[in-house]
mmCIF file with all atom_site columns, N, CA and C in Angstrom:
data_model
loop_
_atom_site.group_PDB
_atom_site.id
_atom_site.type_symbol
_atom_site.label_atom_id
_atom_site.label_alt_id
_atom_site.label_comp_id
_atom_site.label_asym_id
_atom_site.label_entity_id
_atom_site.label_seq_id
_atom_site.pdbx_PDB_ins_code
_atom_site.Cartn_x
_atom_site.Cartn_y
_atom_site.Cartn_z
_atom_site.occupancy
_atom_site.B_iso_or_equiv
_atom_site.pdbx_formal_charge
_atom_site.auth_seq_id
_atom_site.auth_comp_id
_atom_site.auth_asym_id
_atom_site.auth_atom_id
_atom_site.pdbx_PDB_model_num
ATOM 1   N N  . UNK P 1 1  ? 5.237   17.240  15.275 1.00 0.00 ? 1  UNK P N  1
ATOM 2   C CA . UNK P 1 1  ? 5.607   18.099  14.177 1.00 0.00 ? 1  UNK P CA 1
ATOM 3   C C  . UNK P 1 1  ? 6.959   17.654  13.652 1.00 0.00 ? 1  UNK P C  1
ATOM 4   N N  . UNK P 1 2  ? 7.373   18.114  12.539 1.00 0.00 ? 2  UNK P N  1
ATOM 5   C CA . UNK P 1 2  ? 8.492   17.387  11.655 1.00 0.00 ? 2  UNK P CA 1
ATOM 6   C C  . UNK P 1 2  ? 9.386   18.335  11.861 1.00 0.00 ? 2  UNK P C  1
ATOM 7   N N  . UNK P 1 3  ? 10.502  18.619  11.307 1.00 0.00 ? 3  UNK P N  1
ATOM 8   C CA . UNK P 1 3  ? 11.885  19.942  11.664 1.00 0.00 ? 3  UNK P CA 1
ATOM 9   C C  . UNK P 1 3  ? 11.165  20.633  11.111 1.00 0.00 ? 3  UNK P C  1
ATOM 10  N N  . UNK P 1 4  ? 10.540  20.425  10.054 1.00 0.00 ? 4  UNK P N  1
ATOM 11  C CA . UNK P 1 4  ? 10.070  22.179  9.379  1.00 0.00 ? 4  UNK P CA 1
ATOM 12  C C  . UNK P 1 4  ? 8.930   22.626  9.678  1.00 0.00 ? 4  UNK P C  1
ATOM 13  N N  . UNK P 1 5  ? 8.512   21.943  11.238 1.00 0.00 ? 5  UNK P N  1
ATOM 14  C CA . UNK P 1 5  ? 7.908   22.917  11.062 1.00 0.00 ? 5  UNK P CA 1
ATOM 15  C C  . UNK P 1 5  ? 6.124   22.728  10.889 1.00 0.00 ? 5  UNK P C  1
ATOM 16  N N  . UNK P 1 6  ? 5.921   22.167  10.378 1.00 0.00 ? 6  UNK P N  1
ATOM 17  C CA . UNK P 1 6  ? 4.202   21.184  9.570  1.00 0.00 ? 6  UNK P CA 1
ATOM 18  C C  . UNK P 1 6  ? 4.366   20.327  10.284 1.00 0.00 ? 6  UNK P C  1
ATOM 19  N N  . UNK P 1 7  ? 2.968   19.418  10.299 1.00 0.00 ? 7  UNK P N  1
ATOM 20  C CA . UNK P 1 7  ? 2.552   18.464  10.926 1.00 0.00 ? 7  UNK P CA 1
ATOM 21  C C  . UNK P 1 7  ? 2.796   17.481  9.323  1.00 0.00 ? 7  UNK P C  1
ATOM 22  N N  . UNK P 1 8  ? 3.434   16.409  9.486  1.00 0.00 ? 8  UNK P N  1
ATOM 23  C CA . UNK P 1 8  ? 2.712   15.076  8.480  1.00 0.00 ? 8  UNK P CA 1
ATOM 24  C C  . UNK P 1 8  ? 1.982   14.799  7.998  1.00 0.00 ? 8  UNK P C  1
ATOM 25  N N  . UNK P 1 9  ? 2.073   14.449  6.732  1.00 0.00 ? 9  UNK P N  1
ATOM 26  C CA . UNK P 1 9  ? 0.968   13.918  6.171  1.00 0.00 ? 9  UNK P CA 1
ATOM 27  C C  . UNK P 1 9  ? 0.737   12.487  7.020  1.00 0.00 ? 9  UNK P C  1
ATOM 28  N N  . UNK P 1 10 ? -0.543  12.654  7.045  1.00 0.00 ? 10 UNK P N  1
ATOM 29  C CA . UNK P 1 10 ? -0.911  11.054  7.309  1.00 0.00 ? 10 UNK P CA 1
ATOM 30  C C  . UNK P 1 10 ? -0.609  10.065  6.874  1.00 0.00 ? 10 UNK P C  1
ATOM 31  N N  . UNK P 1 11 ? -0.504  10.187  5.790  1.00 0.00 ? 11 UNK P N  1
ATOM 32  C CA . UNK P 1 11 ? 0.349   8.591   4.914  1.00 0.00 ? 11 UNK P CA 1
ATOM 33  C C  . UNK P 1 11 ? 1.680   9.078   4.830  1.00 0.00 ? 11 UNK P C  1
ATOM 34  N N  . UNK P 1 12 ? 2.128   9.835   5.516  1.00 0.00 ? 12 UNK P N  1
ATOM 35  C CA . UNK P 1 12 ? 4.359   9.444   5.573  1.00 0.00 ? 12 UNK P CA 1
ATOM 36  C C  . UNK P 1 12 ? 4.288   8.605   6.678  1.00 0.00 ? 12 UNK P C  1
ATOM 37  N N  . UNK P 1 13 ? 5.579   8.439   6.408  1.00 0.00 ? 13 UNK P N  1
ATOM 38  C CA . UNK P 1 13 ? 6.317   7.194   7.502  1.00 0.00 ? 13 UNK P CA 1
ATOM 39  C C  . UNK P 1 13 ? 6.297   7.645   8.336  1.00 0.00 ? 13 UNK P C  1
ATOM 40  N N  . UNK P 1 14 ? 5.924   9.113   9.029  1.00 0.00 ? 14 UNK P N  1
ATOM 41  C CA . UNK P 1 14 ? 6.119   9.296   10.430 1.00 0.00 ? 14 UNK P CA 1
ATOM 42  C C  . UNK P 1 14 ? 5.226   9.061   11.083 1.00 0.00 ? 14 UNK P C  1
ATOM 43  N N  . UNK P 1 15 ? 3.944   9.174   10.593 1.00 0.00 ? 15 UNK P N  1
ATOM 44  C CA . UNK P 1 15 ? 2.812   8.582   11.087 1.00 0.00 ? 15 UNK P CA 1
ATOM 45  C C  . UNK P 1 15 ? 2.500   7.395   11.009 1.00 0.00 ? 15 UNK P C  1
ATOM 46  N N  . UNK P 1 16 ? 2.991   6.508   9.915  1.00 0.00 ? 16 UNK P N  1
ATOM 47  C CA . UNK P 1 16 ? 3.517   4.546   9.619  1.00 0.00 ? 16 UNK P CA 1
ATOM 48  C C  . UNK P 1 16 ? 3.896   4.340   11.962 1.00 0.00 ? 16 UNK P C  1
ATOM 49  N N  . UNK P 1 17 ? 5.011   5.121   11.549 1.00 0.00 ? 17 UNK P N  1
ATOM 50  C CA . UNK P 1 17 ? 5.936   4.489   12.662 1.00 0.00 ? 17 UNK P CA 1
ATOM 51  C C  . UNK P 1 17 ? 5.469   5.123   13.696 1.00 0.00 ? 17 UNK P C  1
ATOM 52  N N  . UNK P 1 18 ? 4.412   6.186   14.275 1.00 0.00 ? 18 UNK P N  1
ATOM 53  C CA . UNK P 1 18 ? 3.749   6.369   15.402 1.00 0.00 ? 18 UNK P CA 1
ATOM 54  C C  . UNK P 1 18 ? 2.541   5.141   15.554 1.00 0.00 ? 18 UNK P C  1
ATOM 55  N N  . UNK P 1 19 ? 1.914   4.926   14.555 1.00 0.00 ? 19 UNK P N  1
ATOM 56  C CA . UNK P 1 19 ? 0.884   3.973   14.656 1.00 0.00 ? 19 UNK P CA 1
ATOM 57  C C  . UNK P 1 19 ? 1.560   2.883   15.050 1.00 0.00 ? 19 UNK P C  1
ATOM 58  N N  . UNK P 1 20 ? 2.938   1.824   14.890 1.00 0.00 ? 20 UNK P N  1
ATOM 59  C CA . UNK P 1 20 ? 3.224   1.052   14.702 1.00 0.00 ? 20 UNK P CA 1
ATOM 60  C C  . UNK P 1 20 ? 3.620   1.022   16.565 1.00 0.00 ? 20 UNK P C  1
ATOM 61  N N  . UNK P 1 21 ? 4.277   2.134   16.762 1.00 0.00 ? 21 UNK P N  1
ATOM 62  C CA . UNK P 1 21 ? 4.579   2.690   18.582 1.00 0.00 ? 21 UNK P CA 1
ATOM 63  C C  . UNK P 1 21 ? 3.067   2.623   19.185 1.00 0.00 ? 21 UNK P C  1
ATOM 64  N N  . UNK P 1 22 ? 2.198   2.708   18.734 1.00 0.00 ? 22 UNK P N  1
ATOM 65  C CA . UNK P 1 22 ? 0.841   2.747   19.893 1.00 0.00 ? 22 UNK P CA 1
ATOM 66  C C  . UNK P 1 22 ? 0.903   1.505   19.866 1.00 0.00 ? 22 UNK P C  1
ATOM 67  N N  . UNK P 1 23 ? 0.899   0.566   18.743 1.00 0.00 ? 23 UNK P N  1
ATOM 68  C CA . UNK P 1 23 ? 0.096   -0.809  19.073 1.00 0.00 ? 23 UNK P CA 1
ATOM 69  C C  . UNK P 1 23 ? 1.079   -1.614  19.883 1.00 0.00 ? 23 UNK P C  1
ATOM 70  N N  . UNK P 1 24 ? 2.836   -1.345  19.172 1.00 0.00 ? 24 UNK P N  1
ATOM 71  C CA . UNK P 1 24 ? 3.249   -2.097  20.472 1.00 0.00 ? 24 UNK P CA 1
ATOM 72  C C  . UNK P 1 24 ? 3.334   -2.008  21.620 1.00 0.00 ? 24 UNK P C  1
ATOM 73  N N  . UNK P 1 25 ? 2.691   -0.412  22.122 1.00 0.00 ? 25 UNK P N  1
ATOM 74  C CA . UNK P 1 25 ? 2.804   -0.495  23.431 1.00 0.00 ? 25 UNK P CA 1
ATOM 75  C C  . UNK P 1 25 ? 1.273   -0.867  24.121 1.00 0.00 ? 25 UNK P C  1
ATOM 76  N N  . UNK P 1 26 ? 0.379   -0.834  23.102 1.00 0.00 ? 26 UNK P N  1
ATOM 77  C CA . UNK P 1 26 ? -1.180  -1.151  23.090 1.00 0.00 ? 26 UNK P CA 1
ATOM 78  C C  . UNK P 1 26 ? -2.106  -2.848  23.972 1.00 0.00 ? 26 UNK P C  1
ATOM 79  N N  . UNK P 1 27 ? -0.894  -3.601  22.881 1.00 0.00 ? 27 UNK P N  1
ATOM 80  C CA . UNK P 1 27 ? -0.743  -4.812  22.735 1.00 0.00 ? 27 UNK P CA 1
ATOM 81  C C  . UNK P 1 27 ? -0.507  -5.576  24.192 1.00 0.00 ? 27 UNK P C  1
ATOM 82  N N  . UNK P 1 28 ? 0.561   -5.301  24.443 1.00 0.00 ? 28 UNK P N  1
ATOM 83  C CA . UNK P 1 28 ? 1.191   -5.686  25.865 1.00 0.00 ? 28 UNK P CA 1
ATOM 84  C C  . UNK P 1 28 ? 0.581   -5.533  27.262 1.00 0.00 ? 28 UNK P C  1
ATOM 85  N N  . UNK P 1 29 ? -0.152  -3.696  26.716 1.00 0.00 ? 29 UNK P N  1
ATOM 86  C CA . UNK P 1 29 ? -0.834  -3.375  27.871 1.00 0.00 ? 29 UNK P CA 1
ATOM 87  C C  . UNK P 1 29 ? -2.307  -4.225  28.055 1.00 0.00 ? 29 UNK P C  1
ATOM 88  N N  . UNK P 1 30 ? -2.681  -4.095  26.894 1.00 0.00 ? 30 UNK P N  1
ATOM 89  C CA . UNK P 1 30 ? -4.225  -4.916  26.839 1.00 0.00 ? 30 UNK P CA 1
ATOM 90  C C  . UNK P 1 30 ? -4.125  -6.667  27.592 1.00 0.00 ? 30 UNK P C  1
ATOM 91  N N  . UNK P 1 31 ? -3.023  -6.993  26.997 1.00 0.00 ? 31 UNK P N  1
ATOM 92  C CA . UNK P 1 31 ? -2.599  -8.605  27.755 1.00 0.00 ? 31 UNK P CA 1
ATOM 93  C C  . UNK P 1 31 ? -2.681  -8.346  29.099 1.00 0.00 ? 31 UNK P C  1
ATOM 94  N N  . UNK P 1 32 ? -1.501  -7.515  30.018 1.00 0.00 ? 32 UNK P N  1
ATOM 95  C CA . UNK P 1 32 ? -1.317  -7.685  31.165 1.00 0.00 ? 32 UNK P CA 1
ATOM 96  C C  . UNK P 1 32 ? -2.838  -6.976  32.028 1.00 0.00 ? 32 UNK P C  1
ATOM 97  N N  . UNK P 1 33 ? -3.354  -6.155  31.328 1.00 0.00 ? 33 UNK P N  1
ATOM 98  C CA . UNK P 1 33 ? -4.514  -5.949  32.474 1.00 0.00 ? 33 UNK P CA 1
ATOM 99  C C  . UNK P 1 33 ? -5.473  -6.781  32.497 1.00 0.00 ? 33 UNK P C  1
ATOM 100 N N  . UNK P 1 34 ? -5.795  -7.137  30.709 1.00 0.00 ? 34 UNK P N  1
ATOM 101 C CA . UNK P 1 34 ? -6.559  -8.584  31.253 1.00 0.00 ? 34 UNK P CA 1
ATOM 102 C C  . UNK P 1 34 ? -6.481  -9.571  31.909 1.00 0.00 ? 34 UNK P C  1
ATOM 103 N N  . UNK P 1 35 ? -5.157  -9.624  32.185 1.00 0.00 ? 35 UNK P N  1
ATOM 104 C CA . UNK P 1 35 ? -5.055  -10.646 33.202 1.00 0.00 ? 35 UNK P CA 1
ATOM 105 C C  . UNK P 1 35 ? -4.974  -10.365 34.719 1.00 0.00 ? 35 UNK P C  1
ATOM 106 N N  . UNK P 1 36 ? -4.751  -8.902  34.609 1.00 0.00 ? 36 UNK P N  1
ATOM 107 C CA . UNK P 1 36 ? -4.694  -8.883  36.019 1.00 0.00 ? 36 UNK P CA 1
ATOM 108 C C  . UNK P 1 36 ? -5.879  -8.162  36.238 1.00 0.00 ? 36 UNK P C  1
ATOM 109 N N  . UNK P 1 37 ? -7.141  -7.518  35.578 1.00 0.00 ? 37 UNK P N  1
ATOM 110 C CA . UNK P 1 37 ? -8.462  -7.560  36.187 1.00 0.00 ? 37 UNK P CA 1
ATOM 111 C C  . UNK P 1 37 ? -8.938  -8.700  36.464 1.00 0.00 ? 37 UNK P C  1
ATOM 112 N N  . UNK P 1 38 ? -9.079  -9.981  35.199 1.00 0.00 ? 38 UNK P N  1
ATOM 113 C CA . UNK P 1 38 ? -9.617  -10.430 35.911 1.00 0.00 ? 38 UNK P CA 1
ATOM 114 C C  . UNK P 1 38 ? -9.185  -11.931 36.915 1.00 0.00 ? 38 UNK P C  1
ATOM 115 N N  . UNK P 1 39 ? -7.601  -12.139 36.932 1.00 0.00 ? 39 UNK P N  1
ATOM 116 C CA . UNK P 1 39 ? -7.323  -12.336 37.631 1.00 0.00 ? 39 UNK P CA 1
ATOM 117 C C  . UNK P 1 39 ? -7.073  -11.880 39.100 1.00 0.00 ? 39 UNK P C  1
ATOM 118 N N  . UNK P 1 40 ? -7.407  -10.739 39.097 1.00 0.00 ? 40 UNK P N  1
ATOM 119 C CA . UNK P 1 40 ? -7.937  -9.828  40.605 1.00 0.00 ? 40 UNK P CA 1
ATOM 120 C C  . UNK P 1 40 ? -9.308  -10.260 40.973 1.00 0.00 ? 40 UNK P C  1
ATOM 121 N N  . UNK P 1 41 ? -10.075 -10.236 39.611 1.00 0.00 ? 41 UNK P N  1
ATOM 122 C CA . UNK P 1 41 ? -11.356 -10.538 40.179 1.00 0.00 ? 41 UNK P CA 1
ATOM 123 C C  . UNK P 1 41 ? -11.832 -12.419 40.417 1.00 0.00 ? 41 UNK P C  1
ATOM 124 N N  . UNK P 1 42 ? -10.742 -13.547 40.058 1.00 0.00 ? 42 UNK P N  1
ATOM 125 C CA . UNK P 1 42 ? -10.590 -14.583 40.564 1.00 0.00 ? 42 UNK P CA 1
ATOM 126 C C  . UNK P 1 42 ? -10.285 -14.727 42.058 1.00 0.00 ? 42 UNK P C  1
ATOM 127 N N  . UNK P 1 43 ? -9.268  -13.763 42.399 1.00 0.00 ? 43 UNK P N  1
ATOM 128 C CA . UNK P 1 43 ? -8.526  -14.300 43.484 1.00 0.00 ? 43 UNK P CA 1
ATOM 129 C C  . UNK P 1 43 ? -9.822  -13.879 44.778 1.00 0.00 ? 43 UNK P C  1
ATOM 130 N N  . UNK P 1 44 ? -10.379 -12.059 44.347 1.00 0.00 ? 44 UNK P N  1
ATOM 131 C CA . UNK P 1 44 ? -11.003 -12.036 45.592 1.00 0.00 ? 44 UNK P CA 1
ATOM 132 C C  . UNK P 1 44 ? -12.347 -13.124 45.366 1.00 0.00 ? 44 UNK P C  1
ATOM 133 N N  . UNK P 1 45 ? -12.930 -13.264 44.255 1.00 0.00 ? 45 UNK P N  1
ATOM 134 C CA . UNK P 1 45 ? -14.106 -14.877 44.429 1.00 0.00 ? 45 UNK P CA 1
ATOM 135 C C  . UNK P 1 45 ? -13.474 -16.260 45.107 1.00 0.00 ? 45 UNK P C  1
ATOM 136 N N  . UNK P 1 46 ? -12.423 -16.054 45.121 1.00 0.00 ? 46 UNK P N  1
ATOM 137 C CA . UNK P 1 46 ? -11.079 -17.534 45.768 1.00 0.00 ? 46 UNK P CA 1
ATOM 138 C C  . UNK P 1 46 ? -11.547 -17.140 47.544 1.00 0.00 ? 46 UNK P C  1
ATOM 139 N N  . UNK P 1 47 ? -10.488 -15.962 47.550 1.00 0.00 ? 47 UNK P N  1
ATOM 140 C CA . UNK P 1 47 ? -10.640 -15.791 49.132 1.00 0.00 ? 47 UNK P CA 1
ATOM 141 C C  . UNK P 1 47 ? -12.601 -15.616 49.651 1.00 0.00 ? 47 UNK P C  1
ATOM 142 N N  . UNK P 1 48 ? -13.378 -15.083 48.591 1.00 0.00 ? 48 UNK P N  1
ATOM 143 C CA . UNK P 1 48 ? -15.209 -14.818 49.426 1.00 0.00 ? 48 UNK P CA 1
ATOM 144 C C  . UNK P 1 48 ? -15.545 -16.188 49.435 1.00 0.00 ? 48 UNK P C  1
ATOM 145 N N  . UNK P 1 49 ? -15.410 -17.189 48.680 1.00 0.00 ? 49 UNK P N  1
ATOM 146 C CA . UNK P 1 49 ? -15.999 -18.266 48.992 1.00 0.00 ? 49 UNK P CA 1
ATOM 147 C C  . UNK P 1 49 ? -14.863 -19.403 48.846 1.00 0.00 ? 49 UNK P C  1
ATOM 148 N N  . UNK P 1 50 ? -13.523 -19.168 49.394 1.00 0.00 ? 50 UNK P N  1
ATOM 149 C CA . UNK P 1 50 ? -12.761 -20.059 50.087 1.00 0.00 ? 50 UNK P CA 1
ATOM 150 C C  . UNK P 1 50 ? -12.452 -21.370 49.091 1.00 0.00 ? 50 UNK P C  1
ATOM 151 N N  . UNK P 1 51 ? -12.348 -20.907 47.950 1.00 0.00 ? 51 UNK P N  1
ATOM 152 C CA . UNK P 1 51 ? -12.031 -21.965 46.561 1.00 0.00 ? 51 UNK P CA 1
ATOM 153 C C  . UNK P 1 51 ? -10.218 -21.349 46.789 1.00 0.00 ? 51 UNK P C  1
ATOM 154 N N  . UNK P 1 52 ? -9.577  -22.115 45.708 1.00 0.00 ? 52 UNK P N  1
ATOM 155 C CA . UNK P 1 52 ? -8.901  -21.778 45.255 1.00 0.00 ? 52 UNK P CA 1
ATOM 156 C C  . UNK P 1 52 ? -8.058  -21.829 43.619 1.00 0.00 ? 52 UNK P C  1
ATOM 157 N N  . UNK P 1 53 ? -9.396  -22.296 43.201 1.00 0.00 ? 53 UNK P N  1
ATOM 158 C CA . UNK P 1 53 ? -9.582  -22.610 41.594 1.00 0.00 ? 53 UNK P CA 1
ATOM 159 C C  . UNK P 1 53 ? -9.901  -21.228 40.652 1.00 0.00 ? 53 UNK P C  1
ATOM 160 N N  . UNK P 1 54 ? -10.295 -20.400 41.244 1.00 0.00 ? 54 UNK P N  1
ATOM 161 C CA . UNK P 1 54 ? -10.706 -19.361 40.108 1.00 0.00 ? 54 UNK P CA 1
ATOM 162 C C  . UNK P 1 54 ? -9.858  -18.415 39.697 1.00 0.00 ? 54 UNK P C  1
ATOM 163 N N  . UNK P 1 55 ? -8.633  -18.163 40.540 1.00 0.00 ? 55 UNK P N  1
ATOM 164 C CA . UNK P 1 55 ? -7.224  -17.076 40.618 1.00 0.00 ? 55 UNK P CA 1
ATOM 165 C C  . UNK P 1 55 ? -7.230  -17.487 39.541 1.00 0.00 ? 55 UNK P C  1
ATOM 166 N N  . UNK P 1 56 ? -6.592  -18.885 38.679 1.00 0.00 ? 56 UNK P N  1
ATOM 167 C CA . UNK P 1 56 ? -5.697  -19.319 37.497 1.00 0.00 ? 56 UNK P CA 1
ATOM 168 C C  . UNK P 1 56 ? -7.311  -18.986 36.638 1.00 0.00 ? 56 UNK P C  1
ATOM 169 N N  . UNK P 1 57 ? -7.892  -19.264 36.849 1.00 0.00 ? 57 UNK P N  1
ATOM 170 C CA . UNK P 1 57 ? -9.183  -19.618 35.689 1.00 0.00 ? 57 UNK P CA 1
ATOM 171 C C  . UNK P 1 57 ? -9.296  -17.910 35.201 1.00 0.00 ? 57 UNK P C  1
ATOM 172 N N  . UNK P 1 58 ? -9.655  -17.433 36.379 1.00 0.00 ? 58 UNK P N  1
ATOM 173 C CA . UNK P 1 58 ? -9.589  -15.428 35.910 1.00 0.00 ? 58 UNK P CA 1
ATOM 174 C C  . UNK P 1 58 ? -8.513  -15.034 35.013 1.00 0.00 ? 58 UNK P C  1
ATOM 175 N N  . UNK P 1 59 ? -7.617  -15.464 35.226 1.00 0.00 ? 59 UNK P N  1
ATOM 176 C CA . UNK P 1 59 ? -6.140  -15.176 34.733 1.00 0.00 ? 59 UNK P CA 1
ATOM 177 C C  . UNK P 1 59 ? -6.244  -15.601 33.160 1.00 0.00 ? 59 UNK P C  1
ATOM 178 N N  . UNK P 1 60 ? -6.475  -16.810 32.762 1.00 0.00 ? 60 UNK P N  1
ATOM 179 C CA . UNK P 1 60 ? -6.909  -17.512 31.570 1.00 0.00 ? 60 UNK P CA 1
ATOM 180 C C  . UNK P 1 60 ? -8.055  -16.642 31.096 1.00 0.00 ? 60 UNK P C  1
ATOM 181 N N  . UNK P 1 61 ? -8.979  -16.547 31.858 1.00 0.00 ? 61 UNK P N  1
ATOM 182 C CA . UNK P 1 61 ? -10.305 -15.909 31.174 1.00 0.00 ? 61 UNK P CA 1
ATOM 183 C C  . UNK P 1 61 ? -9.793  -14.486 30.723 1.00 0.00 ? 61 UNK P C  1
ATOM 184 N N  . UNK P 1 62 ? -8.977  -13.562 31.325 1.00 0.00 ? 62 UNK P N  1
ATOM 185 C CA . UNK P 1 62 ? -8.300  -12.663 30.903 1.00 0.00 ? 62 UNK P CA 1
ATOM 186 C C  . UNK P 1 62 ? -7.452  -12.663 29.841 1.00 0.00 ? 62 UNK P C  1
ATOM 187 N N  . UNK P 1 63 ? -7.032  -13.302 30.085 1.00 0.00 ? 63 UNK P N  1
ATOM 188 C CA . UNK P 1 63 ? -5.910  -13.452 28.713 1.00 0.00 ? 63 UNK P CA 1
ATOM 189 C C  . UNK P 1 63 ? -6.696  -13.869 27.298 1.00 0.00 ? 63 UNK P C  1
ATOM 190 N N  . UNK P 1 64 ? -7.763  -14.789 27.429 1.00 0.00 ? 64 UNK P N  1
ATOM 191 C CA . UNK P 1 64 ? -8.236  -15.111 26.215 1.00 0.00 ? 64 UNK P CA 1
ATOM 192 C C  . UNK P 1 64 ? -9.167  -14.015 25.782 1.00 0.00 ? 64 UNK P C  1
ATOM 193 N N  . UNK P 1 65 ? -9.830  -12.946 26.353 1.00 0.00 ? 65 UNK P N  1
ATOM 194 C CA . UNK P 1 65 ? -10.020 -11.926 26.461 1.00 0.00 ? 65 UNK P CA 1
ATOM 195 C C  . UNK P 1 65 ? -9.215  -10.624 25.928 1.00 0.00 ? 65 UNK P C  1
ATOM 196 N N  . UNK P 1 66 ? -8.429  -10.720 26.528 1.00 0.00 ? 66 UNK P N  1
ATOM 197 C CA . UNK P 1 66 ? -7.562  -9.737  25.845 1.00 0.00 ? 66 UNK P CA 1
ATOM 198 C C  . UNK P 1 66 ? -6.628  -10.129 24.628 1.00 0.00 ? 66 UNK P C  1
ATOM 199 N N  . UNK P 1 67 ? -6.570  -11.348 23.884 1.00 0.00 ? 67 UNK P N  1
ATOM 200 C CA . UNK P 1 67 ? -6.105  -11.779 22.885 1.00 0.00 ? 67 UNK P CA 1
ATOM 201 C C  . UNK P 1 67 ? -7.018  -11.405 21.881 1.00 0.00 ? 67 UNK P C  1
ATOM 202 N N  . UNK P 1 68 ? -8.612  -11.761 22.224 1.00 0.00 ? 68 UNK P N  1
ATOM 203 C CA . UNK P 1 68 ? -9.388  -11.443 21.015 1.00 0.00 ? 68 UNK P CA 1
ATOM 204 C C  . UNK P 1 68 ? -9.463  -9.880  20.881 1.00 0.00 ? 68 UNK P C  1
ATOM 205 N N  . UNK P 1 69 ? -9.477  -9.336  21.959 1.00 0.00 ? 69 UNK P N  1
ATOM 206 C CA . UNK P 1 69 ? -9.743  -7.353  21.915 1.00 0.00 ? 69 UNK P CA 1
ATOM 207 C C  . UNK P 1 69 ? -8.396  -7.102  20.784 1.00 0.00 ? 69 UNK P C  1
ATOM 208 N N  . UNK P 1 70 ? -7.286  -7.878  21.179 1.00 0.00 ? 70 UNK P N  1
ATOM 209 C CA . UNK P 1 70 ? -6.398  -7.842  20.223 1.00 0.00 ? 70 UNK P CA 1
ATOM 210 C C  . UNK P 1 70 ? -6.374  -8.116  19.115 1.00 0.00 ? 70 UNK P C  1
ATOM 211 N N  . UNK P 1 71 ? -6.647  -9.315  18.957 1.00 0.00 ? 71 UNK P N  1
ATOM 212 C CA . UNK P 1 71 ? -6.912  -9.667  16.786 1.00 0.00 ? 71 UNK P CA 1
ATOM 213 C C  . UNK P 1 71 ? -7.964  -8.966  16.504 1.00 0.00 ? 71 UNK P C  1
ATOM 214 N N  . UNK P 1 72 ? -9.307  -8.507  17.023 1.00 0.00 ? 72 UNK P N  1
ATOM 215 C CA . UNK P 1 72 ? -9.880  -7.720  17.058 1.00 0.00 ? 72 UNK P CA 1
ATOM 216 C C  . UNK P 1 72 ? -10.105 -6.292  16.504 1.00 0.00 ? 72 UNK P C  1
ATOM 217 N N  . UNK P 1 73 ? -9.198  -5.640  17.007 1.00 0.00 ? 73 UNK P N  1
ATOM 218 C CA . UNK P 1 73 ? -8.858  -4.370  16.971 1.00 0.00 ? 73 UNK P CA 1
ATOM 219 C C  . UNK P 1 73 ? -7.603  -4.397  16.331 1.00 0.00 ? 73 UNK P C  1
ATOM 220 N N  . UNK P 1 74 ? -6.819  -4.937  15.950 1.00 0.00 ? 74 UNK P N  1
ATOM 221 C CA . UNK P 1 74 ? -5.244  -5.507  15.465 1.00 0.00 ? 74 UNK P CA 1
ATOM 222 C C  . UNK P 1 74 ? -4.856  -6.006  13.980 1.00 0.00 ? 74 UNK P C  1
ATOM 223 N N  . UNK P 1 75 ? -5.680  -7.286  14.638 1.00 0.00 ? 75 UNK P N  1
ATOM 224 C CA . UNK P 1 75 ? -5.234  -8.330  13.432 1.00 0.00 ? 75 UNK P CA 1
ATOM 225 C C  . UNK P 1 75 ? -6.539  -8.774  12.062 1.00 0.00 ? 75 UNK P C  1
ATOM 226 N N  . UNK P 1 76 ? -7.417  -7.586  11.790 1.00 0.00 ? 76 UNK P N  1
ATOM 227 C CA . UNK P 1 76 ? -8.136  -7.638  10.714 1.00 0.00 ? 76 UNK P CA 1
ATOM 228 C C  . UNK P 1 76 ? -8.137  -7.227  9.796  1.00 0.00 ? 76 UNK P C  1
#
């Protein structure tokens, strides 16, 4: 709510600059869990069948993952 009181219109700047606060905190979050689901889910396929190639590959597969959810949902 604004000092007086009302909620915003949707097109003022206060709602500009809440939308602009979700995505940067949106953004960052979407990166780091993609990488760390499925770089979680590399490491334990590393340790079940005794590789140690898939930790970095999950990690990558995450990230390129969560880049597109990003332009995606973001950058169109």
């Amino acid at each position: 709510m604004s000092e007086e009181g009302h909620r915003p219109d949707p097109g003022s700047d206060e709602s500009d600059h809440r939308g602009f606060a979700n995505a940067a905190w949106s953004i960052p979050s979407y990166i780091l869990s993609g990488m760390a689901v499925y770089g979680g889910l590399g490491w334990l396929l590393d340790r079940w069948l005794g590789t140690s190639a898939l930790f970095p590959i999950g990690v990558l597969v995450g990230l390129a993952l969560a880049l597109y959810l990003v332009y995606h949902r973001y950058g169109r």
